[in-house]
Amino acid sequence: MSNDDQYGGAGGYGEVGGTGQTRTRLPDAPADPYGPTRRTPRTSRSLITVVGVVVLLIAAIAFANSGPDTPSDPASDKPPAASSTAATDPVTGKSAGIPKGFAHDEQGAQSAAANFAVALGSDGMFKKPTRHALVDGIYAPDVASRLKGPQDEAYSADFLAKLGLDANGNAPQGSTFVTRTVPIGTRVESYTPTTAKIAVWYTGLIGMSGPKSTDPVRTLWKTWTFELSWIGEGWRVIDDTQQDGPAPVPGDVPVSTSDDMSKAIKEFGGFTYAR
């Protein structure tokens, strides 16, 4: 997986190919509709080093504070088996808004990881009561107990203010805070009946949509890897990490206005089940 800059060269174009090969010219990177500052995501730290404080916080910090592009490891060329990409049947239960009842097999572990990414990428993480409920419902009990205190400190009033939110995680009147995770696919890194390591490739939205916003809604492309353990009657997260990409070449779709973006977020509800 790579986030290397594909723009450059003479005339602002990058060339792919060498002597005797077809060269493909890529268009210039699109201009920022709200200002010159480009905000780029940073790679998250592991749960071991910071007791897992960073979950979606890393994506939010990347949005609030500029940082350099960080290349990630190249993806494996081995194609997934057909069974690994097959969708699973939706579960029927929920707890604290999180789907539950995932099967005790590889498919169930993939479904759990995809849905955990959606939940942890929601705006509920920016409000203390719902954040605690999400953490308690997703992480192993001992991990959750270690996470909540440091997370509360990380999601401070000063940090929320950088995102345009008040101390309770609410957007200003007339503005819409957007944060969503949309899984593209999952990959099994390892699996046993008691543990699993699942990578979730996703695109995300984060930003503030409103007439006075200086930080427009942007897209993220990341891979979120969850280490799961079967505890009691379900899968729980014991560790998780994120890295940038894989990211496609930006398309040529015109940027929507702030009003159109706010309207879309309100009219198009997020999925309640990811896989």
Short mmCIF file of N, CA and C in Angstrom, two decimals, residues 73-204:
data_model
loop_
_atom_site.label_atom_id
_atom_site.label_comp_id
_atom_site.label_asym_id
_atom_site.label_seq_id
_atom_site.Cartn_x
_atom_site.Cartn_y
_atom_site.Cartn_z
N ASP A 73 3.16 0.37 3.93
CA ASP A 73 3.73 -0.82 3.34
C ASP A 73 2.99 -1.21 2.07
N PRO A 74 3.66 -1.81 1.10
CA PRO A 74 2.99 -2.24 -0.13
C PRO A 74 2.02 -3.38 0.15
N ALA A 75 0.91 -3.38 -0.57
CA ALA A 75 -0.09 -4.43 -0.38
C ALA A 75 0.36 -5.73 -1.00
N SER A 76 -0.17 -6.79 -0.48
CA SER A 76 0.15 -8.11 -1.02
C SER A 76 -0.50 -8.27 -2.39
N ASP A 77 0.21 -8.92 -3.31
CA ASP A 77 -0.34 -9.16 -4.65
C ASP A 77 -1.21 -10.40 -4.71
N LYS A 78 -1.26 -11.14 -3.62
CA LYS A 78 -2.04 -12.37 -3.60
C LYS A 78 -3.52 -12.06 -3.56
N PRO A 79 -4.30 -12.50 -4.56
CA PRO A 79 -5.72 -12.20 -4.56
C PRO A 79 -6.45 -12.97 -3.47
N PRO A 80 -7.50 -12.37 -2.88
CA PRO A 80 -8.23 -13.07 -1.83
C PRO A 80 -9.07 -14.20 -2.40
N ALA A 81 -9.31 -15.18 -1.59
CA ALA A 81 -10.20 -16.26 -2.01
C ALA A 81 -11.62 -15.72 -2.12
N ALA A 82 -12.42 -16.35 -2.98
CA ALA A 82 -13.78 -15.87 -3.18
C ALA A 82 -14.57 -15.86 -1.88
N SER A 83 -14.34 -16.86 -1.04
CA SER A 83 -15.08 -16.95 0.22
C SER A 83 -14.75 -15.81 1.16
N SER A 84 -13.54 -15.24 1.03
CA SER A 84 -13.14 -14.18 1.95
C SER A 84 -13.84 -12.86 1.67
N THR A 85 -14.37 -12.71 0.45
CA THR A 85 -15.04 -11.47 0.11
C THR A 85 -16.56 -11.61 0.11
N ALA A 86 -17.06 -12.79 0.41
CA ALA A 86 -18.50 -13.00 0.43
C ALA A 86 -19.12 -12.30 1.62
N ALA A 87 -20.25 -11.64 1.39
CA ALA A 87 -20.94 -10.94 2.47
C ALA A 87 -21.59 -11.92 3.42
N THR A 88 -21.68 -11.53 4.68
CA THR A 88 -22.34 -12.37 5.67
C THR A 88 -23.75 -11.87 5.90
N ASP A 89 -24.58 -12.73 6.48
CA ASP A 89 -25.95 -12.33 6.79
C ASP A 89 -25.96 -11.35 7.97
N PRO A 90 -26.80 -10.30 7.91
CA PRO A 90 -26.86 -9.35 9.01
C PRO A 90 -27.27 -10.02 10.32
N VAL A 91 -26.70 -9.53 11.41
CA VAL A 91 -27.09 -10.02 12.72
C VAL A 91 -28.39 -9.34 13.11
N THR A 92 -29.07 -9.88 14.08
CA THR A 92 -30.37 -9.34 14.46
C THR A 92 -30.34 -8.51 15.72
N GLY A 93 -29.26 -8.59 16.49
CA GLY A 93 -29.20 -7.88 17.76
C GLY A 93 -28.28 -6.68 17.73
N LYS A 94 -28.49 -5.78 18.71
CA LYS A 94 -27.63 -4.62 18.87
C LYS A 94 -27.44 -4.36 20.35
N SER A 95 -26.29 -3.76 20.67
CA SER A 95 -26.01 -3.34 22.03
C SER A 95 -25.31 -2.00 21.95
N ALA A 96 -25.89 -0.97 22.59
CA ALA A 96 -25.37 0.40 22.53
C ALA A 96 -25.21 0.88 21.09
N GLY A 97 -26.13 0.42 20.21
CA GLY A 97 -26.07 0.81 18.82
C GLY A 97 -25.09 0.02 17.98
N ILE A 98 -24.41 -0.96 18.58
CA ILE A 98 -23.42 -1.77 17.88
C ILE A 98 -24.03 -3.13 17.55
N PRO A 99 -24.01 -3.57 16.30
CA PRO A 99 -24.51 -4.92 15.99
C PRO A 99 -23.80 -5.96 16.84
N LYS A 100 -24.52 -6.98 17.24
CA LYS A 100 -23.91 -8.06 18.02
C LYS A 100 -24.44 -9.39 17.52
N GLY A 101 -23.81 -10.47 17.96
CA GLY A 101 -24.22 -11.80 17.53
C GLY A 101 -23.45 -12.28 16.32
N PHE A 102 -22.23 -11.77 16.12
CA PHE A 102 -21.42 -12.20 14.98
C PHE A 102 -21.02 -13.67 15.16
N ALA A 103 -20.97 -14.38 14.04
CA ALA A 103 -20.68 -15.81 14.07
C ALA A 103 -19.28 -16.09 14.61
N HIS A 104 -19.15 -17.27 15.22
CA HIS A 104 -17.87 -17.69 15.79
C HIS A 104 -17.05 -18.40 14.70
N ASP A 105 -16.71 -17.63 13.65
CA ASP A 105 -15.91 -18.16 12.55
C ASP A 105 -15.23 -16.99 11.84
N GLU A 106 -14.50 -17.27 10.74
CA GLU A 106 -13.77 -16.21 10.04
C GLU A 106 -14.71 -15.12 9.52
N GLN A 107 -15.84 -15.54 8.96
CA GLN A 107 -16.79 -14.57 8.44
C GLN A 107 -17.31 -13.67 9.55
N GLY A 108 -17.59 -14.28 10.70
CA GLY A 108 -18.08 -13.50 11.82
C GLY A 108 -17.05 -12.51 12.32
N ALA A 109 -15.79 -12.93 12.33
CA ALA A 109 -14.73 -12.03 12.76
C ALA A 109 -14.59 -10.85 11.80
N GLN A 110 -14.71 -11.11 10.49
CA GLN A 110 -14.64 -10.03 9.51
C GLN A 110 -15.81 -9.07 9.67
N SER A 111 -16.99 -9.62 9.89
CA SER A 111 -18.16 -8.77 10.08
C SER A 111 -18.01 -7.91 11.32
N ALA A 112 -17.50 -8.52 12.39
CA ALA A 112 -17.31 -7.77 13.64
C ALA A 112 -16.34 -6.62 13.42
N ALA A 113 -15.21 -6.89 12.78
CA ALA A 113 -14.20 -5.85 12.56
C ALA A 113 -14.76 -4.71 11.71
N ALA A 114 -15.49 -5.04 10.64
CA ALA A 114 -16.05 -4.01 9.77
C ALA A 114 -17.03 -3.12 10.53
N ASN A 115 -17.87 -3.74 11.34
CA ASN A 115 -18.85 -2.97 12.10
C ASN A 115 -18.23 -2.19 13.24
N PHE A 116 -17.16 -2.71 13.82
CA PHE A 116 -16.45 -1.96 14.84
C PHE A 116 -15.84 -0.69 14.24
N ALA A 117 -15.31 -0.81 13.02
CA ALA A 117 -14.73 0.36 12.35
C ALA A 117 -15.80 1.43 12.12
N VAL A 118 -16.99 1.01 11.71
CA VAL A 118 -18.08 1.95 11.48
C VAL A 118 -18.46 2.66 12.78
N ALA A 119 -18.60 1.90 13.86
CA ALA A 119 -18.99 2.48 15.13
C ALA A 119 -17.94 3.43 15.68
N LEU A 120 -16.66 3.02 15.59
CA LEU A 120 -15.59 3.85 16.12
C LEU A 120 -15.30 5.05 15.23
N GLY A 121 -15.83 5.04 14.02
CA GLY A 121 -15.67 6.17 13.12
C GLY A 121 -16.85 7.12 13.12
N SER A 122 -17.77 6.95 14.06
CA SER A 122 -18.97 7.77 14.11
C SER A 122 -18.77 8.99 14.99
N ASP A 123 -19.72 9.94 14.93
CA ASP A 123 -19.61 11.14 15.75
C ASP A 123 -19.84 10.85 17.23
N GLY A 124 -20.33 9.65 17.54
CA GLY A 124 -20.50 9.29 18.94
C GLY A 124 -19.19 9.28 19.71
N MET A 125 -18.07 9.10 19.01
CA MET A 125 -16.77 9.07 19.68
C MET A 125 -16.37 10.45 20.20
N PHE A 126 -17.04 11.48 19.77
CA PHE A 126 -16.69 12.83 20.18
C PHE A 126 -17.55 13.33 21.33
N LYS A 127 -18.41 12.46 21.85
CA LYS A 127 -19.26 12.80 23.00
C LYS A 127 -19.04 11.76 24.08
N LYS A 128 -18.71 12.20 25.27
CA LYS A 128 -18.25 11.30 26.33
C LYS A 128 -19.20 10.14 26.62
N PRO A 129 -20.51 10.37 26.84
CA PRO A 129 -21.39 9.23 27.18
C PRO A 129 -21.42 8.16 26.10
N THR A 130 -21.56 8.57 24.83
CA THR A 130 -21.62 7.57 23.76
C THR A 130 -20.26 6.95 23.49
N ARG A 131 -19.20 7.72 23.69
CA ARG A 131 -17.85 7.17 23.52
C ARG A 131 -17.61 6.04 24.52
N HIS A 132 -17.98 6.26 25.77
CA HIS A 132 -17.81 5.21 26.78
C HIS A 132 -18.63 3.98 26.44
N ALA A 133 -19.85 4.19 25.95
CA ALA A 133 -20.71 3.06 25.60
C ALA A 133 -20.11 2.27 24.43
N LEU A 134 -19.56 2.98 23.44
CA LEU A 134 -18.95 2.32 22.30
C LEU A 134 -17.71 1.53 22.72
N VAL A 135 -16.87 2.14 23.53
CA VAL A 135 -15.65 1.47 23.98
C VAL A 135 -15.99 0.23 24.81
N ASP A 136 -16.97 0.35 25.70
CA ASP A 136 -17.38 -0.80 26.52
C ASP A 136 -17.95 -1.92 25.67
N GLY A 137 -18.62 -1.57 24.57
CA GLY A 137 -19.26 -2.57 23.73
C GLY A 137 -18.35 -3.21 22.70
N ILE A 138 -17.19 -2.60 22.45
CA ILE A 138 -16.31 -3.07 21.39
C ILE A 138 -15.04 -3.72 21.92
N TYR A 139 -14.45 -3.15 22.95
CA TYR A 139 -13.17 -3.64 23.46
C TYR A 139 -13.36 -4.66 24.58
N ALA A 140 -12.33 -5.47 24.78
CA ALA A 140 -12.33 -6.39 25.90
C ALA A 140 -12.43 -5.57 27.19
N PRO A 141 -13.08 -6.09 28.23
CA PRO A 141 -13.32 -5.30 29.45
C PRO A 141 -12.07 -4.66 30.03
N ASP A 142 -10.96 -5.40 30.13
CA ASP A 142 -9.75 -4.82 30.72
C ASP A 142 -9.16 -3.73 29.83
N VAL A 143 -9.28 -3.90 28.50
CA VAL A 143 -8.78 -2.88 27.58
C VAL A 143 -9.66 -1.63 27.67
N ALA A 144 -10.97 -1.82 27.71
CA ALA A 144 -11.90 -0.69 27.79
C ALA A 144 -11.66 0.14 29.04
N SER A 145 -11.40 -0.53 30.15
CA SER A 145 -11.18 0.20 31.41
C SER A 145 -9.92 1.05 31.34
N ARG A 146 -8.92 0.61 30.58
CA ARG A 146 -7.69 1.39 30.44
C ARG A 146 -7.85 2.52 29.43
N LEU A 147 -8.76 2.35 28.48
CA LEU A 147 -8.91 3.32 27.40
C LEU A 147 -9.65 4.59 27.81
N LYS A 148 -10.71 4.45 28.58
CA LYS A 148 -11.64 5.55 28.76
C LYS A 148 -11.03 6.79 29.38
N GLY A 149 -10.22 6.62 30.42
CA GLY A 149 -9.61 7.78 31.06
C GLY A 149 -8.70 8.56 30.13
N PRO A 150 -7.71 7.91 29.50
CA PRO A 150 -6.84 8.62 28.56
C PRO A 150 -7.60 9.20 27.37
N GLN A 151 -8.64 8.52 26.91
CA GLN A 151 -9.42 9.06 25.80
C GLN A 151 -10.14 10.33 26.22
N ASP A 152 -10.68 10.35 27.43
CA ASP A 152 -11.37 11.56 27.90
C ASP A 152 -10.41 12.75 27.93
N GLU A 153 -9.17 12.49 28.30
CA GLU A 153 -8.18 13.56 28.30
C GLU A 153 -7.83 13.98 26.87
N ALA A 154 -7.75 13.01 25.98
CA ALA A 154 -7.40 13.32 24.59
C ALA A 154 -8.51 14.12 23.90
N TYR A 155 -9.76 13.74 24.14
CA TYR A 155 -10.89 14.46 23.56
C TYR A 155 -11.22 15.66 24.45
N SER A 156 -10.24 16.50 24.67
CA SER A 156 -10.39 17.65 25.56
C SER A 156 -11.18 18.75 24.88
N ALA A 157 -11.59 19.75 25.68
CA ALA A 157 -12.32 20.88 25.12
C ALA A 157 -11.48 21.62 24.10
N ASP A 158 -10.17 21.73 24.35
CA ASP A 158 -9.30 22.41 23.40
C ASP A 158 -9.22 21.66 22.08
N PHE A 159 -9.12 20.32 22.18
CA PHE A 159 -9.05 19.52 20.96
C PHE A 159 -10.35 19.62 20.17
N LEU A 160 -11.48 19.51 20.86
CA LEU A 160 -12.78 19.60 20.19
C LEU A 160 -12.95 20.97 19.54
N ALA A 161 -12.43 22.00 20.20
CA ALA A 161 -12.55 23.35 19.64
C ALA A 161 -11.80 23.47 18.32
N LYS A 162 -10.68 22.74 18.18
CA LYS A 162 -9.94 22.77 16.92
C LYS A 162 -10.76 22.19 15.77
N LEU A 163 -11.70 21.33 16.11
CA LEU A 163 -12.57 20.74 15.10
C LEU A 163 -13.84 21.56 14.90
N GLY A 164 -13.97 22.65 15.67
CA GLY A 164 -15.16 23.48 15.56
C GLY A 164 -16.30 23.04 16.45
N LEU A 165 -16.03 22.12 17.40
CA LEU A 165 -17.06 21.59 18.28
C LEU A 165 -16.98 22.26 19.65
N ASP A 166 -18.10 22.24 20.38
CA ASP A 166 -18.05 22.76 21.74
C ASP A 166 -17.54 21.67 22.68
N ALA A 167 -17.50 21.95 23.97
CA ALA A 167 -16.90 21.03 24.93
C ALA A 167 -17.66 19.71 25.03
N ASN A 168 -18.92 19.69 24.58
CA ASN A 168 -19.72 18.46 24.61
C ASN A 168 -19.74 17.74 23.28
N GLY A 169 -18.96 18.22 22.33
CA GLY A 169 -18.88 17.56 21.03
C GLY A 169 -19.97 17.96 20.06
N ASN A 170 -20.62 19.09 20.29
CA ASN A 170 -21.70 19.55 19.42
C ASN A 170 -21.18 20.59 18.43
N ALA A 171 -21.72 20.54 17.22
CA ALA A 171 -21.35 21.51 16.18
C ALA A 171 -22.10 22.82 16.40
N PRO A 172 -21.57 23.93 15.91
CA PRO A 172 -22.28 25.21 16.02
C PRO A 172 -23.60 25.17 15.27
N GLN A 173 -24.52 26.02 15.70
CA GLN A 173 -25.82 26.08 15.03
C GLN A 173 -25.62 26.46 13.57
N GLY A 174 -26.26 25.74 12.67
CA GLY A 174 -26.15 25.99 11.25
C GLY A 174 -25.03 25.23 10.56
N SER A 175 -24.22 24.48 11.36
CA SER A 175 -23.14 23.68 10.80
C SER A 175 -23.37 22.20 11.11
N THR A 176 -22.75 21.35 10.33
CA THR A 176 -22.86 19.90 10.51
C THR A 176 -21.48 19.28 10.59
N PHE A 177 -21.19 18.62 11.72
CA PHE A 177 -19.92 17.92 11.85
C PHE A 177 -20.09 16.53 11.24
N VAL A 178 -19.17 16.19 10.36
CA VAL A 178 -19.28 14.93 9.62
C VAL A 178 -18.11 14.02 9.96
N THR A 179 -18.41 12.81 10.38
CA THR A 179 -17.37 11.80 10.57
C THR A 179 -18.00 10.42 10.36
N ARG A 180 -17.60 9.77 9.29
CA ARG A 180 -18.12 8.45 8.97
C ARG A 180 -17.01 7.55 8.45
N THR A 181 -17.12 6.29 8.76
CA THR A 181 -16.23 5.27 8.23
C THR A 181 -17.03 4.35 7.33
N VAL A 182 -16.55 4.13 6.10
CA VAL A 182 -17.26 3.29 5.13
C VAL A 182 -16.33 2.16 4.69
N PRO A 183 -16.48 0.96 5.23
CA PRO A 183 -15.60 -0.15 4.84
C PRO A 183 -15.71 -0.49 3.36
N ILE A 184 -14.55 -0.73 2.75
CA ILE A 184 -14.50 -1.16 1.35
C ILE A 184 -14.36 -2.68 1.28
N GLY A 185 -13.60 -3.25 2.21
CA GLY A 185 -13.41 -4.69 2.22
C GLY A 185 -12.63 -5.10 3.46
N THR A 186 -12.55 -6.40 3.69
CA THR A 186 -11.82 -6.93 4.84
C THR A 186 -10.87 -8.02 4.39
N ARG A 187 -9.81 -8.22 5.20
CA ARG A 187 -8.82 -9.25 4.90
C ARG A 187 -8.45 -9.96 6.19
N VAL A 188 -8.41 -11.28 6.14
CA VAL A 188 -8.04 -12.07 7.32
C VAL A 188 -6.52 -12.18 7.38
N GLU A 189 -5.91 -11.60 8.40
CA GLU A 189 -4.47 -11.72 8.59
C GLU A 189 -4.13 -13.03 9.30
N SER A 190 -4.98 -13.41 10.25
CA SER A 190 -4.81 -14.68 10.95
C SER A 190 -6.13 -15.01 11.63
N TYR A 191 -6.33 -16.31 11.89
CA TYR A 191 -7.57 -16.71 12.54
C TYR A 191 -7.40 -18.02 13.30
N THR A 192 -7.91 -18.05 14.52
CA THR A 192 -8.11 -19.28 15.28
C THR A 192 -9.49 -19.13 15.93
N PRO A 193 -10.03 -20.19 16.48
CA PRO A 193 -11.34 -20.06 17.12
C PRO A 193 -11.38 -19.08 18.29
N THR A 194 -10.22 -18.72 18.84
CA THR A 194 -10.21 -17.81 19.98
C THR A 194 -9.66 -16.43 19.67
N THR A 195 -8.88 -16.30 18.60
CA THR A 195 -8.31 -15.00 18.24
C THR A 195 -8.36 -14.80 16.74
N ALA A 196 -8.36 -13.54 16.33
CA ALA A 196 -8.36 -13.22 14.90
C ALA A 196 -7.72 -11.85 14.71
N LYS A 197 -7.08 -11.69 13.56
CA LYS A 197 -6.51 -10.40 13.19
C LYS A 197 -7.09 -10.05 11.83
N ILE A 198 -7.90 -8.99 11.80
CA ILE A 198 -8.65 -8.63 10.60
C ILE A 198 -8.31 -7.20 10.19
N ALA A 199 -7.96 -7.03 8.92
CA ALA A 199 -7.69 -5.70 8.37
C ALA A 199 -8.93 -5.21 7.64
N VAL A 200 -9.32 -3.98 7.91
CA VAL A 200 -10.48 -3.37 7.26
C VAL A 200 -10.00 -2.18 6.44
N TRP A 201 -10.12 -2.28 5.13
CA TRP A 201 -9.80 -1.17 4.24
C TRP A 201 -11.03 -0.29 4.16
N TYR A 202 -10.86 1.01 4.41
CA TYR A 202 -12.04 1.87 4.43
C TYR A 202 -11.73 3.25 3.88
N THR A 203 -12.80 3.91 3.46
CA THR A 203 -12.74 5.33 3.16
C THR A 203 -13.55 6.03 4.24
N GLY A 204 -13.20 7.25 4.53
CA GLY A 204 -13.89 7.96 5.59
C GLY A 204 -14.15 9.40 5.22
#
